[in-house]
PDB file of C-alpha atoms and ligand atoms in Angstrom:
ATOM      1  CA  UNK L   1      17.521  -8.652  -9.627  1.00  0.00           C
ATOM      2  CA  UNK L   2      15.033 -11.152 -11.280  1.00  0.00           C
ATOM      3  CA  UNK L   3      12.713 -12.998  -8.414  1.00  0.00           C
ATOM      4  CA  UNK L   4      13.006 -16.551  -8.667  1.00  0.00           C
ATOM      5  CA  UNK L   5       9.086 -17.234  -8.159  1.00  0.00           C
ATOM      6  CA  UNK L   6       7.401 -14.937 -10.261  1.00  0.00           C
ATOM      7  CA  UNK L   7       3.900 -14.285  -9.170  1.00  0.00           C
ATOM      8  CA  UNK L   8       0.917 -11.804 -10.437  1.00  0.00           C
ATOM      9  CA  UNK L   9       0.449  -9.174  -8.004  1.00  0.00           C
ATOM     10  CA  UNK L  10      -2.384  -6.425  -7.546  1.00  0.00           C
ATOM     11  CA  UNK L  11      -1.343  -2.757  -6.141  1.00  0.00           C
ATOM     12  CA  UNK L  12      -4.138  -0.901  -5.598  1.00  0.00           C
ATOM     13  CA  UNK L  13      -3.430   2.872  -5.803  1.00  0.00           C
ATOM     14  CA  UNK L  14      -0.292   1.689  -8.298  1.00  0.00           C
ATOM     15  CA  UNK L  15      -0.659   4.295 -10.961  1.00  0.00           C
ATOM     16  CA  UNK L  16       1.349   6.973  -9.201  1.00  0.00           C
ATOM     17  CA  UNK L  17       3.212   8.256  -6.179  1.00  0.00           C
ATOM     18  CA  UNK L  18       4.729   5.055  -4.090  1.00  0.00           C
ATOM     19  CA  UNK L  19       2.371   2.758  -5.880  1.00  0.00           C
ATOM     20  CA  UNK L  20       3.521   3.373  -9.014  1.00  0.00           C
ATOM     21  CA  UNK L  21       7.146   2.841  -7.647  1.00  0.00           C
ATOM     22  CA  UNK L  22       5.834  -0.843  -5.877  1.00  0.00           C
ATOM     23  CA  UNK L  23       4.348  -1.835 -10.010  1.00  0.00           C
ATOM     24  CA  UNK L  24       7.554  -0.679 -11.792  1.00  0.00           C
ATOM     25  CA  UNK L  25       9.994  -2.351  -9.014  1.00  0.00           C
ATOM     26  CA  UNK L  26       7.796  -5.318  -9.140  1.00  0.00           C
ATOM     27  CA  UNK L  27       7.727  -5.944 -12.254  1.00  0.00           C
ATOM     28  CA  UNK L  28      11.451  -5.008 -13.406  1.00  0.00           C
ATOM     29  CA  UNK L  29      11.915  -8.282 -10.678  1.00  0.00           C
ATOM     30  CA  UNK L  30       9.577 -10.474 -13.697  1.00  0.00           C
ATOM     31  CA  UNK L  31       6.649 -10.277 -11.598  1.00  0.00           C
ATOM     32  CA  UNK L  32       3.471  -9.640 -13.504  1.00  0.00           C
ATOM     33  CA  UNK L  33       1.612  -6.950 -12.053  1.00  0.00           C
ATOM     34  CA  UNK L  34      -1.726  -5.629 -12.259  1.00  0.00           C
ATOM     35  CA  UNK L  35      -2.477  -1.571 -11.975  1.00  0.00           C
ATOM     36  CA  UNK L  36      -5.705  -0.706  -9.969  1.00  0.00           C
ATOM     37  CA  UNK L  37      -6.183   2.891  -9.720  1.00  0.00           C
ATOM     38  CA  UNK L  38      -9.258   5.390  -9.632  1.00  0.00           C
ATOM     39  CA  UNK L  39      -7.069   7.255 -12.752  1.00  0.00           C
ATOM     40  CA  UNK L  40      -4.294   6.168 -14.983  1.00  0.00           C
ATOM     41  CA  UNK L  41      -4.291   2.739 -14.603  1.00  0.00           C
ATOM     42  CA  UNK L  42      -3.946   1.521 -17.868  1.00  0.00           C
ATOM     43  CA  UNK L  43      -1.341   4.334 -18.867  1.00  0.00           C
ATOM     44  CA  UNK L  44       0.838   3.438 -16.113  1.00  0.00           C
ATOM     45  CA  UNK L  45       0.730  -0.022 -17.123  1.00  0.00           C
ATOM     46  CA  UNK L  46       1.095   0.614 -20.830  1.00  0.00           C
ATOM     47  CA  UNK L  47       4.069   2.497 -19.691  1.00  0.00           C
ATOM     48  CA  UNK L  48       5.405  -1.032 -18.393  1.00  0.00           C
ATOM     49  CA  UNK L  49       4.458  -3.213 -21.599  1.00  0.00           C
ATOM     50  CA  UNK L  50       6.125  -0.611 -23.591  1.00  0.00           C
ATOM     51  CA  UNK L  51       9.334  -1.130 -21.323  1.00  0.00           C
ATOM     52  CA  UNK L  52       9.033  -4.532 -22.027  1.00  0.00           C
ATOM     53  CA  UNK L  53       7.392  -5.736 -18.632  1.00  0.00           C
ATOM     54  CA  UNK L  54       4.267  -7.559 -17.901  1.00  0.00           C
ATOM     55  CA  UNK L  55       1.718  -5.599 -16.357  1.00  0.00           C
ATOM     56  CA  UNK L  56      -2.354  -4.623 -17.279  1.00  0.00           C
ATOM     57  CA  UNK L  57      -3.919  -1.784 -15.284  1.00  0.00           C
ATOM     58  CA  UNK L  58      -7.923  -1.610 -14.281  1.00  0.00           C
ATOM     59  CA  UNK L  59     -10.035   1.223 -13.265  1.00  0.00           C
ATOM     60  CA  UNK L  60     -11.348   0.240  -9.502  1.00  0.00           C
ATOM     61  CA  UNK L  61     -12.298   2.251  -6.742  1.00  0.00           C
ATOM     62  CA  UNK L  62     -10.881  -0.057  -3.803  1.00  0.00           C
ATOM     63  CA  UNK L  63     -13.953   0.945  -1.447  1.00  0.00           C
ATOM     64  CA  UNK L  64     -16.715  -0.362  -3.964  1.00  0.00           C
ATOM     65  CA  UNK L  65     -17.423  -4.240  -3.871  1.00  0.00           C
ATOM     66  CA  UNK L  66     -17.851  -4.307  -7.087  1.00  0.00           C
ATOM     67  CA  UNK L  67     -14.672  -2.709  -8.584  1.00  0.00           C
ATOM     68  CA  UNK L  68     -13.143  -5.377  -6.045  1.00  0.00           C
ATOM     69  CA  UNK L  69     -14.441  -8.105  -7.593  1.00  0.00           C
ATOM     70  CA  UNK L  70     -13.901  -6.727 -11.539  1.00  0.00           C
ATOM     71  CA  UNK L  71     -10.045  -5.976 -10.127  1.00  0.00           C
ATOM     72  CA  UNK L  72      -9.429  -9.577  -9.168  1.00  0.00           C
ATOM     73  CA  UNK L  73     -11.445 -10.934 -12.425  1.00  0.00           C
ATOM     74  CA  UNK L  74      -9.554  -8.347 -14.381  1.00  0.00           C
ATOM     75  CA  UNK L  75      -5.827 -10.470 -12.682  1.00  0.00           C
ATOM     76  CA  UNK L  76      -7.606 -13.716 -13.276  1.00  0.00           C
ATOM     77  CA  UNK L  77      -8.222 -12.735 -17.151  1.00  0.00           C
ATOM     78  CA  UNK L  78      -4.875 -10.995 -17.768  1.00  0.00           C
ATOM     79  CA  UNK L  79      -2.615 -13.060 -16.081  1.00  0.00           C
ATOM     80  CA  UNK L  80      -4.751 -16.847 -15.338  1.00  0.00           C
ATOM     81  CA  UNK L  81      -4.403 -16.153 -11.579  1.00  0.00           C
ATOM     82  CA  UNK L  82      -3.679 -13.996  -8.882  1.00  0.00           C
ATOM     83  CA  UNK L  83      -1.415 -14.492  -6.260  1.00  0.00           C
ATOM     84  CA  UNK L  84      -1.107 -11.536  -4.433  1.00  0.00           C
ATOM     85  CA  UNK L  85      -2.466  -8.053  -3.225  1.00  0.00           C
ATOM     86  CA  UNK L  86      -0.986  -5.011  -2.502  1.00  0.00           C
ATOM     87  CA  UNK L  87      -3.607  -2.555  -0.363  1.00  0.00           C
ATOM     88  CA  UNK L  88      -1.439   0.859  -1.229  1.00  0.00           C
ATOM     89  CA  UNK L  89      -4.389   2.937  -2.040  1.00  0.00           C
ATOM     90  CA  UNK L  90      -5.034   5.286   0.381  1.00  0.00           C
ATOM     91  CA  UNK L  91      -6.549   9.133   1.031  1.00  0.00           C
ATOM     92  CA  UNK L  92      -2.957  11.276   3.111  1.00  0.00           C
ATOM     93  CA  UNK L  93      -1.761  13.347   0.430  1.00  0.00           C
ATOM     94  CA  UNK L  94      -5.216  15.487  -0.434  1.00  0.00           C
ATOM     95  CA  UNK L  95      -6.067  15.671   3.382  1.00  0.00           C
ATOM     96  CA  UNK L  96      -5.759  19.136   5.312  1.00  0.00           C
ATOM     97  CA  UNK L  97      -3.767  19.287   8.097  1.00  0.00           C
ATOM     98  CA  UNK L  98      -6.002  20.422  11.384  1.00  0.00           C
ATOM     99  CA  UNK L  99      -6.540  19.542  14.884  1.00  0.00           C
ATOM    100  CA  UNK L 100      -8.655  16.458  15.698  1.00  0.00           C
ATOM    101  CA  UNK L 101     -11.983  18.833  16.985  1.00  0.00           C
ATOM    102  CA  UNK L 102     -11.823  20.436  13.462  1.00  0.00           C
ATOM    103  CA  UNK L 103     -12.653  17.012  11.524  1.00  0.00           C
ATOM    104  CA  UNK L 104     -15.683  16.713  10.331  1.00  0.00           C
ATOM    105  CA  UNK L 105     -17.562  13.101  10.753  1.00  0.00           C
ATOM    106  CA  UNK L 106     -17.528  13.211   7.078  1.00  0.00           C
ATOM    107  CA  UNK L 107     -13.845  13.800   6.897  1.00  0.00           C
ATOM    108  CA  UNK L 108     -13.421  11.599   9.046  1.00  0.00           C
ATOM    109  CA  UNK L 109     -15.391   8.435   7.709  1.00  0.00           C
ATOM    110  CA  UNK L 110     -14.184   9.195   3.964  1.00  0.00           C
ATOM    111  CA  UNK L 111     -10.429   8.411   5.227  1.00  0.00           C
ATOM    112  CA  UNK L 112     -11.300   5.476   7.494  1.00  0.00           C
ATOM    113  CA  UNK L 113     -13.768   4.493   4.012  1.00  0.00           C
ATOM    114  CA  UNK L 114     -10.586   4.727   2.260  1.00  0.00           C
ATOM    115  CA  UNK L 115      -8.007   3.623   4.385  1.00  0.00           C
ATOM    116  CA  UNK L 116      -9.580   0.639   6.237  1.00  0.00           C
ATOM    117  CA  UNK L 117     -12.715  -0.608   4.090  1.00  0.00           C
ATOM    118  CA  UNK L 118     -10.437  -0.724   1.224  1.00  0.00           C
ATOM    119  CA  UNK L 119      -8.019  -2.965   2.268  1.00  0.00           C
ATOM    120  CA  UNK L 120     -11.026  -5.232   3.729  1.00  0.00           C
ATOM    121  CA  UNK L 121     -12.988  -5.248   0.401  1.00  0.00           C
ATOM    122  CA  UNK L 122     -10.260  -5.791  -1.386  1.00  0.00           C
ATOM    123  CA  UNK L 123      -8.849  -8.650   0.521  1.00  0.00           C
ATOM    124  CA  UNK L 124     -12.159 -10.373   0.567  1.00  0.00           C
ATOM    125  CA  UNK L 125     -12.497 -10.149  -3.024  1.00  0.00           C
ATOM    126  CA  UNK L 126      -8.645 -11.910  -3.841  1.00  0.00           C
ATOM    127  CA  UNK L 127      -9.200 -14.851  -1.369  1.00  0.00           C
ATOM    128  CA  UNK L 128     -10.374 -16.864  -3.300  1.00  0.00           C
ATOM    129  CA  UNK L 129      -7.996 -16.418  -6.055  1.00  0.00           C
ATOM    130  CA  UNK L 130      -5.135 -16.133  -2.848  1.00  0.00           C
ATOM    131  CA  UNK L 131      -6.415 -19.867  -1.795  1.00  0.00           C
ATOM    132  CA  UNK L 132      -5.534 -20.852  -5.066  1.00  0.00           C
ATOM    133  CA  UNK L 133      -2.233 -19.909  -5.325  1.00  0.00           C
ATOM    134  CA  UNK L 134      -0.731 -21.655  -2.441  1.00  0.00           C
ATOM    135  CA  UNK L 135       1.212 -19.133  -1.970  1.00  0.00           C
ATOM    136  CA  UNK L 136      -0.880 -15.906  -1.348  1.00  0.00           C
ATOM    137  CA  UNK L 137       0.481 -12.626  -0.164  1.00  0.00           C
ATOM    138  CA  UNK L 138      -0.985  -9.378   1.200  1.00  0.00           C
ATOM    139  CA  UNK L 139       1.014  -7.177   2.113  1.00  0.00           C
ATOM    140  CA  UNK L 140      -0.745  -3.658   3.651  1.00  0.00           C
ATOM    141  CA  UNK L 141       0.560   0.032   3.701  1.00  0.00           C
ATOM    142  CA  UNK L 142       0.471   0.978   6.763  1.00  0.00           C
ATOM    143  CA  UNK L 143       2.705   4.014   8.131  1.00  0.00           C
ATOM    144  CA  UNK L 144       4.589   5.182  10.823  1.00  0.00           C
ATOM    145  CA  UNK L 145       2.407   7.717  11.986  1.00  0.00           C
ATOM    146  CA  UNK L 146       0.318   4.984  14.946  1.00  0.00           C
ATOM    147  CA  UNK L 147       3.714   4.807  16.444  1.00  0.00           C
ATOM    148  CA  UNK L 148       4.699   8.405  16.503  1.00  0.00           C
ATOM    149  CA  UNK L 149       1.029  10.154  17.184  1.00  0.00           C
ATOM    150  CA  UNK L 150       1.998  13.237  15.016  1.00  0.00           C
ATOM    151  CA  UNK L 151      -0.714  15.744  15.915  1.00  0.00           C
ATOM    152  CA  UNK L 152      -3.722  17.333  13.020  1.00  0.00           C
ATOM    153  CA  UNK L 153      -4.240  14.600  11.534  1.00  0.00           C
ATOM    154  CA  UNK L 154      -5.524  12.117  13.709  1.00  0.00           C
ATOM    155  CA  UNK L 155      -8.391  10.649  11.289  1.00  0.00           C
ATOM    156  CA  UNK L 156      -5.317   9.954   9.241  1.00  0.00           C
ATOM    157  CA  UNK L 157      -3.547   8.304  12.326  1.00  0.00           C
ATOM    158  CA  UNK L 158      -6.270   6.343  13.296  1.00  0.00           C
ATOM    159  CA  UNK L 159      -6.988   4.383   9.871  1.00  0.00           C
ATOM    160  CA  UNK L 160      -2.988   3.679  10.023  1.00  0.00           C
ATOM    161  CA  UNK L 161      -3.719   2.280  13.119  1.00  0.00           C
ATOM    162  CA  UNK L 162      -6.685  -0.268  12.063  1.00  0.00           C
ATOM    163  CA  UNK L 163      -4.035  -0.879   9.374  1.00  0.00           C
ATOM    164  CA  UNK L 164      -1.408  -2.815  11.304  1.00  0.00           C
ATOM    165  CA  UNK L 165      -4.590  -4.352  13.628  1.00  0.00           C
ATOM    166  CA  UNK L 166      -6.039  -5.685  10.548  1.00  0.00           C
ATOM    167  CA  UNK L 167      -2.726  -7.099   9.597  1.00  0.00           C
ATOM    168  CA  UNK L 168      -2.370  -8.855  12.717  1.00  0.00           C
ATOM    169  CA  UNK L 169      -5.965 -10.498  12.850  1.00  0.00           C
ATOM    170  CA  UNK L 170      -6.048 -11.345   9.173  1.00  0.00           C
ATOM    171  CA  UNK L 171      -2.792 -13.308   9.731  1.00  0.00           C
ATOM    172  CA  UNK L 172      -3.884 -15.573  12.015  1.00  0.00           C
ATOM    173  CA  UNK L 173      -6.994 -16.330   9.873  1.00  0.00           C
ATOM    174  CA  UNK L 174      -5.205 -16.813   6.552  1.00  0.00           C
ATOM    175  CA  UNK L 175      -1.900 -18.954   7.681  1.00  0.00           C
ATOM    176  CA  UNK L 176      -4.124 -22.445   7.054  1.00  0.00           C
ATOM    177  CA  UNK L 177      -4.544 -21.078   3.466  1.00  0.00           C
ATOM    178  CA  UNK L 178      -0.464 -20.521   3.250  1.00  0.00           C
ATOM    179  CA  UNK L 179      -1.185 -16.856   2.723  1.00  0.00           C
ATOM    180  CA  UNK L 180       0.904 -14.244   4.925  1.00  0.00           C
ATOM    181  CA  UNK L 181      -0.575 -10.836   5.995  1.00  0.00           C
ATOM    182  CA  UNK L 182       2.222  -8.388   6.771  1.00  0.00           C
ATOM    183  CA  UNK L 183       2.439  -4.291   6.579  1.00  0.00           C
ATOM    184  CA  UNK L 184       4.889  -1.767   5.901  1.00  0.00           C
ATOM    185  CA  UNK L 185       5.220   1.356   7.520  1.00  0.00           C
ATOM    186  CA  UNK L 186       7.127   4.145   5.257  1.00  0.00           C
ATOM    187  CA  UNK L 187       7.858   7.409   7.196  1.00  0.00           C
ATOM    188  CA  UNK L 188       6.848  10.666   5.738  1.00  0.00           C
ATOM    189  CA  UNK L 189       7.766   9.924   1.964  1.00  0.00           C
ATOM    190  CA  UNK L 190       8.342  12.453  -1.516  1.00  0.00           C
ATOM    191  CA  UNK L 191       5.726  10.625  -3.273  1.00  0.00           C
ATOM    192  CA  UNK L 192       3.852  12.597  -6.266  1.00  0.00           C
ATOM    193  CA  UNK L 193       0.823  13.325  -3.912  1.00  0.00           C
ATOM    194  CA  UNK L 194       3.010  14.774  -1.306  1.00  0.00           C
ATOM    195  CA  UNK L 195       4.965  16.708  -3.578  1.00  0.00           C
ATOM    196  CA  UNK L 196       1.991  18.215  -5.371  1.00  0.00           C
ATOM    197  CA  UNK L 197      -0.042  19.184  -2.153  1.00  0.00           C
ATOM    198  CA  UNK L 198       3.732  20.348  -1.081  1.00  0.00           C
ATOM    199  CA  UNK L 199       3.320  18.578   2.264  1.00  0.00           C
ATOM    200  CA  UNK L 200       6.999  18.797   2.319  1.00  0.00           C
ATOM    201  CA  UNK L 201       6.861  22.058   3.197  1.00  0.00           C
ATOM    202  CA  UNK L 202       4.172  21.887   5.996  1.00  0.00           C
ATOM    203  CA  UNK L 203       5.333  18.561   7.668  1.00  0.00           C
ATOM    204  CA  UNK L 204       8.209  19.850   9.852  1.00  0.00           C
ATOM    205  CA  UNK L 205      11.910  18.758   9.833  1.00  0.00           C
ATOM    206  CA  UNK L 206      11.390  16.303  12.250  1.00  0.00           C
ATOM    207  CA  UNK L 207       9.368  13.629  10.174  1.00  0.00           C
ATOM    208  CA  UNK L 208      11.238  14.554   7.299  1.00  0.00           C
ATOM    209  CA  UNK L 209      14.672  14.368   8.389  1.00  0.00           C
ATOM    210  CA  UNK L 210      16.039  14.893  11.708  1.00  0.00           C
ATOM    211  CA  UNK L 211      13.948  12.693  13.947  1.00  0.00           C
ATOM    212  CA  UNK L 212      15.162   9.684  11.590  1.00  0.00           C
ATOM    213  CA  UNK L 213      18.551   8.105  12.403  1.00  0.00           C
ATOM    214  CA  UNK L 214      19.455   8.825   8.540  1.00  0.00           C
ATOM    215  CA  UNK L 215      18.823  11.935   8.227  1.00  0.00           C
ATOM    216  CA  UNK L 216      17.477  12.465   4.454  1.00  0.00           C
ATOM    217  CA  UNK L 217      14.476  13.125   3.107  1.00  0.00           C
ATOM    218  CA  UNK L 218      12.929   9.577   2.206  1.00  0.00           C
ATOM    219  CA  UNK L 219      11.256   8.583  -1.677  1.00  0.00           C
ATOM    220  CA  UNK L 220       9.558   5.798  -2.700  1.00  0.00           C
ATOM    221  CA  UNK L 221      12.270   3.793  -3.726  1.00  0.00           C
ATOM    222  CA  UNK L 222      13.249   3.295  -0.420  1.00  0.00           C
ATOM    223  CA  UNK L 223      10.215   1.153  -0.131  1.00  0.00           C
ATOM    224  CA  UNK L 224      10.475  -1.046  -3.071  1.00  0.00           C
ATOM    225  CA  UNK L 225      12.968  -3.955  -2.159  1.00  0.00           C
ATOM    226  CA  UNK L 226      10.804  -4.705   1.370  1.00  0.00           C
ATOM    227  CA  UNK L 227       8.033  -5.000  -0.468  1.00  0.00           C
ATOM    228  CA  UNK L 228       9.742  -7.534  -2.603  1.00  0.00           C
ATOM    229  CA  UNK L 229      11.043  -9.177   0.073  1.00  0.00           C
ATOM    230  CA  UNK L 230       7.647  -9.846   1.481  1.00  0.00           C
ATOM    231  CA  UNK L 231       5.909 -10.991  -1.552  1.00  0.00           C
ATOM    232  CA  UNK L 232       9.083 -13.796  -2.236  1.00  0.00           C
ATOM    233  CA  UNK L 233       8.731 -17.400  -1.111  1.00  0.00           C
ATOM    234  CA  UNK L 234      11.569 -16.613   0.900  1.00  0.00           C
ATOM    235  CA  UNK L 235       9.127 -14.811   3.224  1.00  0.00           C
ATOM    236  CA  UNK L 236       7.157 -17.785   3.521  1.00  0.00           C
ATOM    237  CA  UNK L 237       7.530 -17.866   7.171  1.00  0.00           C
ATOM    238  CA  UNK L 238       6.946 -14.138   7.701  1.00  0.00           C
ATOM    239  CA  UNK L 239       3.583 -12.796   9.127  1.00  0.00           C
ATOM    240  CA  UNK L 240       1.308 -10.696  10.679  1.00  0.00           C
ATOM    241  CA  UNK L 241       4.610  -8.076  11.159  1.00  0.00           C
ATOM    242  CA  UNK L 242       4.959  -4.519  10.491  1.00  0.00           C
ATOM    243  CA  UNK L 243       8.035  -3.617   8.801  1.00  0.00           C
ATOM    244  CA  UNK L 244       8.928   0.176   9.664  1.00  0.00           C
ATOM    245  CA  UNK L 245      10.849   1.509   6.266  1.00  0.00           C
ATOM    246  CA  UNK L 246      11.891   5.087   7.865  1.00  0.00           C
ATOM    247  CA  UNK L 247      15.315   5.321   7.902  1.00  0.00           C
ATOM    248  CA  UNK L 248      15.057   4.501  11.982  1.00  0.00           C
ATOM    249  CA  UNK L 249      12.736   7.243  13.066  1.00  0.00           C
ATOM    250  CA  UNK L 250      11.034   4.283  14.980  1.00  0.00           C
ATOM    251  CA  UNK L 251      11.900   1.199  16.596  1.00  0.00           C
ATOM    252  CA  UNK L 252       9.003  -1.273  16.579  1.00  0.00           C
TER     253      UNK L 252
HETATM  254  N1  NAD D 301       3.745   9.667   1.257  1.00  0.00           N
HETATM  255  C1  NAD D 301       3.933   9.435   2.551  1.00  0.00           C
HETATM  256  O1  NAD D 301       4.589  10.192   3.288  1.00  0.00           O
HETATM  257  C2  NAD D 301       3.362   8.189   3.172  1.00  0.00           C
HETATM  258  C3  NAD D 301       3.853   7.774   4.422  1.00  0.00           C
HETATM  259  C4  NAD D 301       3.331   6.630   5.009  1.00  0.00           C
HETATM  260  C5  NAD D 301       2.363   5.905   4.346  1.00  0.00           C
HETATM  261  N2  NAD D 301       1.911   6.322   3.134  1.00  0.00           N
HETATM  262  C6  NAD D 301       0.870   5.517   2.483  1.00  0.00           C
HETATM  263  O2  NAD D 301       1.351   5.037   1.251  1.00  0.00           O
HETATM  264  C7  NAD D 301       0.266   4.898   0.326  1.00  0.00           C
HETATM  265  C8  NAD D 301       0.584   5.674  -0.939  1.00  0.00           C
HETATM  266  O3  NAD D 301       0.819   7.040  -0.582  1.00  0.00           O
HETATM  267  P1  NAD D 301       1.303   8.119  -1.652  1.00  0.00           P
HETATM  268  O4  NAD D 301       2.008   9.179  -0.888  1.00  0.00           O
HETATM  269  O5  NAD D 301       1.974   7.462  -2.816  1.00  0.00           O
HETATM  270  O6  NAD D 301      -0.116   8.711  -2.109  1.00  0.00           O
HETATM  271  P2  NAD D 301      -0.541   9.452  -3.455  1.00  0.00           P
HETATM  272  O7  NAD D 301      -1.655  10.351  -3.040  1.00  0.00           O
HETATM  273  O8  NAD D 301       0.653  10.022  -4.152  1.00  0.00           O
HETATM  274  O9  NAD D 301      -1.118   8.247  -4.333  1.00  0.00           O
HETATM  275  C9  NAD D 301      -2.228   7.512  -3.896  1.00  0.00           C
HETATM  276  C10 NAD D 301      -2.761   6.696  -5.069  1.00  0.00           C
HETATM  277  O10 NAD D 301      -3.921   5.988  -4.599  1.00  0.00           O
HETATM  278  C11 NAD D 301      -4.994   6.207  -5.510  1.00  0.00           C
HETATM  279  N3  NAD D 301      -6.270   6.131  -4.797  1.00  0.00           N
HETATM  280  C12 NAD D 301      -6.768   6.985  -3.874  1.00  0.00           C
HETATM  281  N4  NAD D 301      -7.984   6.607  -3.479  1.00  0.00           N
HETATM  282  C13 NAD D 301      -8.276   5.478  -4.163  1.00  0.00           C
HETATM  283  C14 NAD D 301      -9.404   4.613  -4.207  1.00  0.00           C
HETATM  284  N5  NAD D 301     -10.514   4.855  -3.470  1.00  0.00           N
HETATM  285  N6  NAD D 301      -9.356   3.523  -5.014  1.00  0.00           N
HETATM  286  C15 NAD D 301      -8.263   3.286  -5.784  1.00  0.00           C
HETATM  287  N7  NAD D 301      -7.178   4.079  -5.800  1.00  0.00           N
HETATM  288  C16 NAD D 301      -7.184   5.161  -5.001  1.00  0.00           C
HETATM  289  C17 NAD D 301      -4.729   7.586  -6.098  1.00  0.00           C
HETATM  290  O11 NAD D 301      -5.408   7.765  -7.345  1.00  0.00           O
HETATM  291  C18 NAD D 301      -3.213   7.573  -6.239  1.00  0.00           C
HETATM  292  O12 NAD D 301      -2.789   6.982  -7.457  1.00  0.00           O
HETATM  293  C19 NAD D 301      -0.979   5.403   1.066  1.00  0.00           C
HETATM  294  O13 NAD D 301      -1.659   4.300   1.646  1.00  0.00           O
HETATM  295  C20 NAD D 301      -0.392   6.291   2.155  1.00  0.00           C
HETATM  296  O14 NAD D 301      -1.238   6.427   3.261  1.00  0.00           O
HETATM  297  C21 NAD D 301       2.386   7.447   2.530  1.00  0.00           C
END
């Protein structure tokens, strides 16, 4: 289905796994979409041109300012604006599983680095360009996992946490500027990452399937049409929420 108010839209982390899924969905919908990515950004979005779809990719590491700042110029250039950000980067799939005493302080600042100083830089650096629009969106990956307090992986739990708080506060600050803050939470998803660490295998039955009122393993493209949802002007009037997309393994 084609949106009716296209927009350009960053996703960070969008050159695989459930990012990759957000750019494609996106922009099958007419939405122009820009790839930021450590790796493969500008493959993945070549992949879209050559599908016929409007998209540019850029090479940005969301926790340095600077990358930030080229990633939004990079929309600007490409596209003549920006209208929206997508914060799906994010360190799960690479981490090792282990209980909390086992983290190392280094472990555990890398993730929150990652996880929560991404999002932040980033968001700083597309206000301006969000102000602009008129109609700014940011919409935040968040998870499922501050709700359910799985255990060995509480670093992990923890920046999911800041996640949804950091919606909540940068809601209230950004409604003057008609931009809306909301996350989503997947449950434990069959993105490339988890597939090629084989997390599927380590995770238990219970956050893959049978503590979830649908009981199926979830993929990315479960995700995709909330997302949309949330950057349309139809969800003008939505913010500061976290949408759980889990197939009902939580009730928030
Ligand atoms: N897969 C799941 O079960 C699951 C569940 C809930 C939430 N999430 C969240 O969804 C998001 C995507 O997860 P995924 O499973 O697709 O992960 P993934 O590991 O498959 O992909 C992550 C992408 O982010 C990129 N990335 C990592 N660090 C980056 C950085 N510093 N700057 C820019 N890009 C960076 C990677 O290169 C990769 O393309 C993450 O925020 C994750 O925490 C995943």
């Amino acid at each position: 289905m084609k949106a009716e108010d296209p927009k350009t839209l960053i996703i960070t982390g969008g050159a695989s796994g459930i990012g990759f899924a957000f750019s494609e969905h996106l922009a099958l919908m007419g939405h122009r979409v820009l790839i930021a990515d450590l790796h493969g950004a500008n493959e993945a979005a070549e992949r879209l041109r050559k599908a016929g779809l409007q998209a540019a990719g850029v090479t940005a590491d969301v926790v340095k300012e600077d990358d930030a700042a080229a990633m939004v110029a990079a929309g600007e250039r490409a596209f003549g604006g920006v209208d929206g950000l997508v914060n799906n980067a994010g360190l799960f799939t690479t981490l090792a599983l282990k209980p909390f005493d086992q983290i190392t302080n280094a472990e555990w600042m890398r993730v929150m680095e990652v996880n929560t100083l991404g999002p932040f830089n980033c968001a700083k650096a597309a206000l301006p360009a969000l102000r602009r629009s008129g109609r700014g969106r940011i919409v935040n990956i968040a998870s499922t996992v501050p709700i359910k307090g799985p255990p060995n992986m509480a670093h992990y739990v923890a920046s999911k946490g800041a996640v949804i708080a950091f919606t909540r506060s940068l809601a209230r600050e950004l409604a003057r500027d008609r931009i809306t803050v909301n996350a989503i939470a997947p449950g434990f998803t069959l993105s490339d990452g988890v597939l090629q660490a084989q997390l599927q295998d380590r995770i238990g039955d219970n956050a893959r399937t049978t503590g979830r009122c649908i009981q199926r393993d979830q993929v990315p493209a479960d995700l995709v049409a909330t997302l949309a949802h949330l950057v349309s002007d139809g969800a003008s009037f939505v913010t500061g929420q976290t949408l759980a997309v889990d197939g009902g393994g939580v009730f928030l």
